[in-house]
Amino acid sequence: GAGVSQSPRYKVAKRGQDVALRCDPISGHVSLFWYQQALGQGPEFLTYFQNEAQLDKSGLPSDRFFAERPEGSVSTLKIQRTQQEDSAVYLCASSSIVGSPIPVTFGSGTRLTVV
Amino acid sequence: TQLLEQSPQFLSIQEGENLTVYCNSSSVFSSLQWYRQEPGEGPVLLVTVVTGGEVKKLKRLTFQFGDARKDSSLHITAAQPGDTGLYLCAGSGGTSYGKLTFGQGTILTVHP
């Protein structure tokens, strides 16, 4: 597609519920990132995929967070037993190359609210 | 751990005024990027600076990368209401694949 597509745009979950957030990167992009952005703050790194390999998951806040990219394209971020502190915007970004500096394209994000 | 301190956190100015946003770190970054983010959207890249001392201009926006590649600034001349938004600096260089470390952001409001 023309850009990075994320769905759903908004998700309201009851505390304790499991959620799955989807990211469709730009076709052919090798690198895929997930970031978490709290209200009024800058994004914080969660995890990185190079094709289907998850090379860095150091930013995942707990073992309730799990990400996958099984075929090297679409990625899913799953949060189990959601808690109120998980409320944030979850951003996905992709890039066609590996290395620094890299131009990444961000999606519009999924706003998760845990009630 | 690489950290980026961005200031000010909030900026409210009148149309036509000039402003500067600062981004500072004790760590060296191989590159630094500036983004603008509007409500409900993802960050959009404005510029990437890679060389210490580098200055880049984008219309009324001037970006500077410090000589030691630890700090950067964004200067806007004659601000307009359309400049309103969240401005983010982000550094890369801690990994081989370009993981970004973001500052806290500066919320800019330009009043007509």
mmCIF file of C-alpha atoms in Angstrom:
data_model
loop_
_atom_site.group_PDB
_atom_site.id
_atom_site.type_symbol
_atom_site.label_atom_id
_atom_site.label_comp_id
_atom_site.label_asym_id
_atom_site.label_seq_id
_atom_site.Cartn_x
_atom_site.Cartn_y
_atom_site.Cartn_z
ATOM 1 C CA GLY A 1 0.000 0.000 0.000
ATOM 2 C CA ALA A 2 0.910 3.640 -0.147
ATOM 3 C CA GLY A 3 1.533 3.968 3.556
ATOM 4 C CA VAL A 4 1.708 2.046 6.820
ATOM 5 C CA SER A 5 -1.765 0.935 7.789
ATOM 6 C CA GLN A 6 -2.769 0.156 11.367
ATOM 7 C CA SER A 7 -5.986 -1.312 12.661
ATOM 8 C CA PRO A 8 -8.077 -0.763 14.571
ATOM 9 C CA ARG A 9 -7.633 2.994 14.897
ATOM 10 C CA TYR A 10 -9.270 2.932 18.309
ATOM 11 C CA LYS A 11 -9.694 0.116 20.795
ATOM 12 C CA VAL A 12 -11.403 0.185 24.167
ATOM 13 C CA ALA A 13 -10.646 -2.851 26.311
ATOM 14 C CA LYS A 14 -11.828 -3.831 29.733
ATOM 15 C CA ARG A 15 -9.043 -4.459 32.210
ATOM 16 C CA GLY A 16 -7.943 -8.066 31.923
ATOM 17 C CA GLN A 17 -9.010 -8.429 28.304
ATOM 18 C CA ASP A 18 -6.568 -9.521 25.587
ATOM 19 C CA VAL A 19 -6.089 -7.270 22.539
ATOM 20 C CA ALA A 20 -4.403 -7.642 19.154
ATOM 21 C CA LEU A 21 -3.185 -4.673 17.141
ATOM 22 C CA ARG A 22 -2.364 -5.052 13.463
ATOM 23 C CA CYS A 23 0.221 -3.339 11.299
ATOM 24 C CA ASP A 24 0.397 -3.521 7.497
ATOM 25 C CA PRO A 25 3.774 -2.040 6.508
ATOM 26 C CA ILE A 26 4.609 -0.575 3.127
ATOM 27 C CA SER A 27 4.967 -3.443 0.669
ATOM 28 C CA GLY A 28 8.521 -4.752 0.500
ATOM 29 C CA HIS A 29 9.748 -2.979 3.609
ATOM 30 C CA VAL A 30 12.259 -5.110 5.457
ATOM 31 C CA SER A 31 12.334 -3.318 8.793
ATOM 32 C CA LEU A 32 9.336 -2.965 11.091
ATOM 33 C CA PHE A 33 9.204 -1.208 14.443
ATOM 34 C CA TRP A 34 6.590 -0.919 17.183
ATOM 35 C CA TYR A 35 6.559 2.115 19.487
ATOM 36 C CA GLN A 36 4.341 3.053 22.438
ATOM 37 C CA GLN A 37 3.362 6.705 22.904
ATOM 38 C CA ALA A 38 1.780 7.908 26.132
ATOM 39 C CA LEU A 39 -0.365 11.025 26.005
ATOM 40 C CA GLY A 40 1.742 14.157 25.485
ATOM 41 C CA GLN A 41 5.004 12.191 25.346
ATOM 42 C CA GLY A 42 7.426 11.008 22.692
ATOM 43 C CA PRO A 43 7.197 7.459 21.364
ATOM 44 C CA GLU A 44 9.143 4.735 23.151
ATOM 45 C CA PHE A 45 10.637 1.761 21.352
ATOM 46 C CA LEU A 46 9.005 -1.617 21.922
ATOM 47 C CA THR A 47 10.376 -4.075 19.390
ATOM 48 C CA TYR A 48 12.032 -4.489 15.978
ATOM 49 C CA PHE A 49 11.647 -7.016 13.165
ATOM 50 C CA GLN A 50 13.911 -7.576 10.203
ATOM 51 C CA ASN A 51 11.712 -9.544 7.838
ATOM 52 C CA GLU A 52 10.203 -12.284 10.055
ATOM 53 C CA ALA A 53 12.976 -12.245 12.628
ATOM 54 C CA GLN A 54 12.385 -10.365 15.861
ATOM 55 C CA LEU A 55 15.867 -8.996 16.485
ATOM 56 C CA ASP A 56 15.155 -6.706 19.413
ATOM 57 C CA LYS A 57 12.357 -6.935 21.949
ATOM 58 C CA SER A 58 14.137 -5.067 24.707
ATOM 59 C CA GLY A 59 11.440 -2.372 24.928
ATOM 60 C CA LEU A 60 8.506 -4.679 25.629
ATOM 61 C CA PRO A 61 7.389 -3.619 29.132
ATOM 62 C CA SER A 62 6.347 -7.039 30.381
ATOM 63 C CA ASP A 63 5.760 -10.624 29.341
ATOM 64 C CA ARG A 64 2.134 -9.670 28.686
ATOM 65 C CA PHE A 65 3.336 -8.021 25.484
ATOM 66 C CA PHE A 66 4.041 -10.206 22.466
ATOM 67 C CA ALA A 67 4.718 -9.329 18.825
ATOM 68 C CA GLU A 68 4.987 -11.430 15.707
ATOM 69 C CA ARG A 69 5.582 -11.050 11.976
ATOM 70 C CA PRO A 70 5.353 -14.626 10.733
ATOM 71 C CA GLU A 71 5.685 -14.036 6.983
ATOM 72 C CA GLY A 72 7.810 -10.934 7.070
ATOM 73 C CA SER A 73 5.020 -8.550 6.152
ATOM 74 C CA VAL A 74 1.994 -7.977 8.434
ATOM 75 C CA SER A 75 2.792 -7.715 12.133
ATOM 76 C CA THR A 76 0.591 -8.135 15.181
ATOM 77 C CA LEU A 77 1.214 -6.729 18.647
ATOM 78 C CA LYS A 78 -0.679 -8.661 21.284
ATOM 79 C CA ILE A 79 -1.260 -7.526 24.840
ATOM 80 C CA GLN A 80 -2.593 -10.062 27.292
ATOM 81 C CA ARG A 81 -4.560 -9.247 30.449
ATOM 82 C CA THR A 82 -4.561 -5.521 29.687
ATOM 83 C CA GLN A 83 -4.054 -3.054 32.525
ATOM 84 C CA GLN A 84 -4.797 0.655 32.763
ATOM 85 C CA GLU A 85 -1.138 1.588 32.353
ATOM 86 C CA ASP A 86 -1.239 -0.034 28.897
ATOM 87 C CA SER A 87 -3.451 2.826 27.682
ATOM 88 C CA ALA A 88 -1.456 4.600 24.974
ATOM 89 C CA VAL A 89 -1.105 5.027 21.236
ATOM 90 C CA TYR A 90 0.741 2.139 19.619
ATOM 91 C CA LEU A 91 2.661 3.194 16.523
ATOM 92 C CA CYS A 92 4.060 0.957 13.825
ATOM 93 C CA ALA A 93 6.822 2.130 11.470
ATOM 94 C CA SER A 94 8.525 0.476 8.522
ATOM 95 C CA SER A 95 11.573 1.060 6.388
ATOM 96 C CA SER A 96 12.937 -0.345 3.146
ATOM 97 C CA ILE A 97 16.493 -0.643 4.376
ATOM 98 C CA VAL A 98 18.420 -1.787 7.387
ATOM 99 C CA GLY A 99 20.881 0.606 8.954
ATOM 100 C CA SER A 100 21.270 4.077 10.306
ATOM 101 C CA PRO A 101 20.198 6.717 9.476
ATOM 102 C CA ILE A 102 17.043 5.276 8.114
ATOM 103 C CA PRO A 103 13.939 7.030 6.869
ATOM 104 C CA VAL A 104 10.988 5.324 8.499
ATOM 105 C CA THR A 105 7.335 5.831 7.710
ATOM 106 C CA PHE A 106 4.948 5.763 10.640
ATOM 107 C CA GLY A 107 1.359 4.603 10.645
ATOM 108 C CA SER A 108 -1.389 6.661 12.261
ATOM 109 C CA GLY A 109 -1.372 4.414 15.304
ATOM 110 C CA THR A 110 -3.905 2.526 17.372
ATOM 111 C CA ARG A 111 -5.208 4.361 20.419
ATOM 112 C CA LEU A 112 -5.787 1.797 23.165
ATOM 113 C CA THR A 113 -7.873 2.757 26.173
ATOM 114 C CA VAL A 114 -8.129 0.266 29.023
ATOM 115 C CA VAL A 115 -11.101 0.854 31.318
ATOM 116 C CA THR B 1 20.859 4.053 27.862
ATOM 117 C CA GLN B 2 20.586 6.956 25.454
ATOM 118 C CA LEU B 3 18.279 9.784 26.539
ATOM 119 C CA LEU B 4 17.158 12.935 24.751
ATOM 120 C CA GLU B 5 15.997 15.952 26.720
ATOM 121 C CA GLN B 6 13.751 18.224 24.713
ATOM 122 C CA SER B 7 12.779 21.754 25.736
ATOM 123 C CA PRO B 8 10.571 23.578 26.140
ATOM 124 C CA GLN B 9 7.758 21.097 26.668
ATOM 125 C CA PHE B 10 5.097 23.693 25.754
ATOM 126 C CA LEU B 11 5.334 26.794 23.579
ATOM 127 C CA SER B 12 2.473 29.204 22.932
ATOM 128 C CA ILE B 13 3.265 32.135 20.660
ATOM 129 C CA GLN B 14 1.655 34.665 18.341
ATOM 130 C CA GLU B 15 1.767 34.430 14.574
ATOM 131 C CA GLY B 16 4.923 36.030 13.195
ATOM 132 C CA GLU B 17 7.138 35.296 16.189
ATOM 133 C CA ASN B 18 10.311 33.240 16.033
ATOM 134 C CA LEU B 19 11.007 30.219 18.224
ATOM 135 C CA THR B 20 13.672 27.639 18.986
ATOM 136 C CA VAL B 21 13.275 24.097 20.288
ATOM 137 C CA TYR B 22 16.243 22.323 21.832
ATOM 138 C CA CYS B 23 17.191 18.677 22.011
ATOM 139 C CA ASN B 24 20.089 17.668 24.258
ATOM 140 C CA SER B 25 21.804 14.466 25.287
ATOM 141 C CA SER B 26 24.907 13.247 27.049
ATOM 142 C CA SER B 27 25.205 10.532 24.399
ATOM 143 C CA VAL B 28 26.549 10.769 20.869
ATOM 144 C CA PHE B 29 24.124 9.961 18.077
ATOM 145 C CA SER B 30 25.104 8.958 14.553
ATOM 146 C CA SER B 31 22.113 10.875 13.261
ATOM 147 C CA LEU B 32 19.265 12.944 14.572
ATOM 148 C CA GLN B 33 15.828 13.391 13.099
ATOM 149 C CA TRP B 34 13.072 15.922 13.653
ATOM 150 C CA TYR B 35 9.423 14.958 13.280
ATOM 151 C CA ARG B 36 6.133 16.790 13.406
ATOM 152 C CA GLN B 37 3.045 15.004 14.666
ATOM 153 C CA GLU B 38 -0.553 16.131 14.408
ATOM 154 C CA PRO B 39 -3.359 14.789 16.617
ATOM 155 C CA GLY B 40 -4.474 11.322 15.585
ATOM 156 C CA GLU B 41 -1.583 10.847 13.170
ATOM 157 C CA GLY B 42 1.858 9.318 13.284
ATOM 158 C CA PRO B 43 5.059 11.394 13.301
ATOM 159 C CA VAL B 44 6.096 12.751 9.906
ATOM 160 C CA LEU B 45 9.789 13.179 9.198
ATOM 161 C CA LEU B 46 10.946 16.770 8.639
ATOM 162 C CA VAL B 47 14.697 16.341 8.378
ATOM 163 C CA THR B 48 17.651 14.069 9.177
ATOM 164 C CA VAL B 49 21.028 15.507 10.198
ATOM 165 C CA VAL B 50 24.093 13.284 10.276
ATOM 166 C CA THR B 51 27.222 15.441 10.349
ATOM 167 C CA GLY B 52 28.401 17.352 13.414
ATOM 168 C CA GLY B 53 27.860 21.076 12.851
ATOM 169 C CA GLU B 54 25.431 20.453 10.006
ATOM 170 C CA VAL B 55 22.758 23.069 9.306
ATOM 171 C CA LYS B 56 19.733 22.304 7.145
ATOM 172 C CA LYS B 57 17.017 24.696 6.051
ATOM 173 C CA LEU B 58 13.492 23.772 5.073
ATOM 174 C CA LYS B 59 11.628 26.963 4.128
ATOM 175 C CA ARG B 60 11.132 28.780 7.469
ATOM 176 C CA LEU B 61 12.627 25.925 9.503
ATOM 177 C CA THR B 62 16.346 25.715 10.319
ATOM 178 C CA PHE B 63 17.830 22.586 11.874
ATOM 179 C CA GLN B 64 21.238 22.391 13.481
ATOM 180 C CA PHE B 65 23.255 19.399 14.687
ATOM 181 C CA GLY B 66 25.827 20.107 17.367
ATOM 182 C CA ASP B 67 29.527 19.685 16.629
ATOM 183 C CA ALA B 68 29.752 16.790 19.081
ATOM 184 C CA ARG B 69 26.544 15.195 17.716
ATOM 185 C CA LYS B 70 24.946 15.285 21.162
ATOM 186 C CA ASP B 71 22.470 18.104 20.640
ATOM 187 C CA SER B 72 20.272 19.709 18.028
ATOM 188 C CA SER B 73 17.958 22.651 17.608
ATOM 189 C CA LEU B 74 14.975 23.554 15.488
ATOM 190 C CA HIS B 75 14.382 27.229 14.747
ATOM 191 C CA ILE B 76 11.173 28.459 13.149
ATOM 192 C CA THR B 77 11.052 31.951 11.673
ATOM 193 C CA ALA B 78 7.801 33.910 11.453
ATOM 194 C CA ALA B 79 5.646 31.129 12.844
ATOM 195 C CA GLN B 80 2.234 30.536 11.319
ATOM 196 C CA PRO B 81 -0.883 28.852 12.756
ATOM 197 C CA GLY B 82 -0.237 25.946 10.389
ATOM 198 C CA ASP B 83 2.989 25.234 12.299
ATOM 199 C CA THR B 84 0.936 24.173 15.327
ATOM 200 C CA GLY B 85 1.684 20.601 16.382
ATOM 201 C CA LEU B 86 3.920 18.299 18.384
ATOM 202 C CA TYR B 87 7.588 18.482 17.415
ATOM 203 C CA LEU B 88 9.785 15.510 18.247
ATOM 204 C CA CYS B 89 13.502 14.976 18.023
ATOM 205 C CA ALA B 90 14.794 11.426 17.701
ATOM 206 C CA GLY B 91 18.303 10.043 17.690
ATOM 207 C CA SER B 92 19.670 6.846 16.262
ATOM 208 C CA GLY B 93 23.042 5.164 16.613
ATOM 209 C CA GLY B 94 22.722 2.740 19.492
ATOM 210 C CA THR B 95 21.984 -0.169 17.196
ATOM 211 C CA SER B 96 22.838 -1.275 13.666
ATOM 212 C CA TYR B 97 19.254 -1.137 12.486
ATOM 213 C CA GLY B 98 18.195 2.394 13.372
ATOM 214 C CA LYS B 99 16.152 2.097 16.553
ATOM 215 C CA LEU B 100 15.037 5.619 17.483
ATOM 216 C CA THR B 101 15.255 7.292 20.887
ATOM 217 C CA PHE B 102 12.719 10.113 21.068
ATOM 218 C CA GLY B 103 12.649 13.256 23.147
ATOM 219 C CA GLN B 104 9.530 14.085 25.173
ATOM 220 C CA GLY B 105 8.255 16.429 22.491
ATOM 221 C CA THR B 106 7.381 20.126 22.290
ATOM 222 C CA ILE B 107 3.744 21.097 21.880
ATOM 223 C CA LEU B 108 3.711 24.269 19.781
ATOM 224 C CA THR B 109 0.620 26.461 19.504
ATOM 225 C CA VAL B 110 0.703 29.440 17.162
ATOM 226 C CA HIS B 111 -2.153 31.875 17.682
ATOM 227 C CA PRO B 112 -3.437 33.951 14.751
#
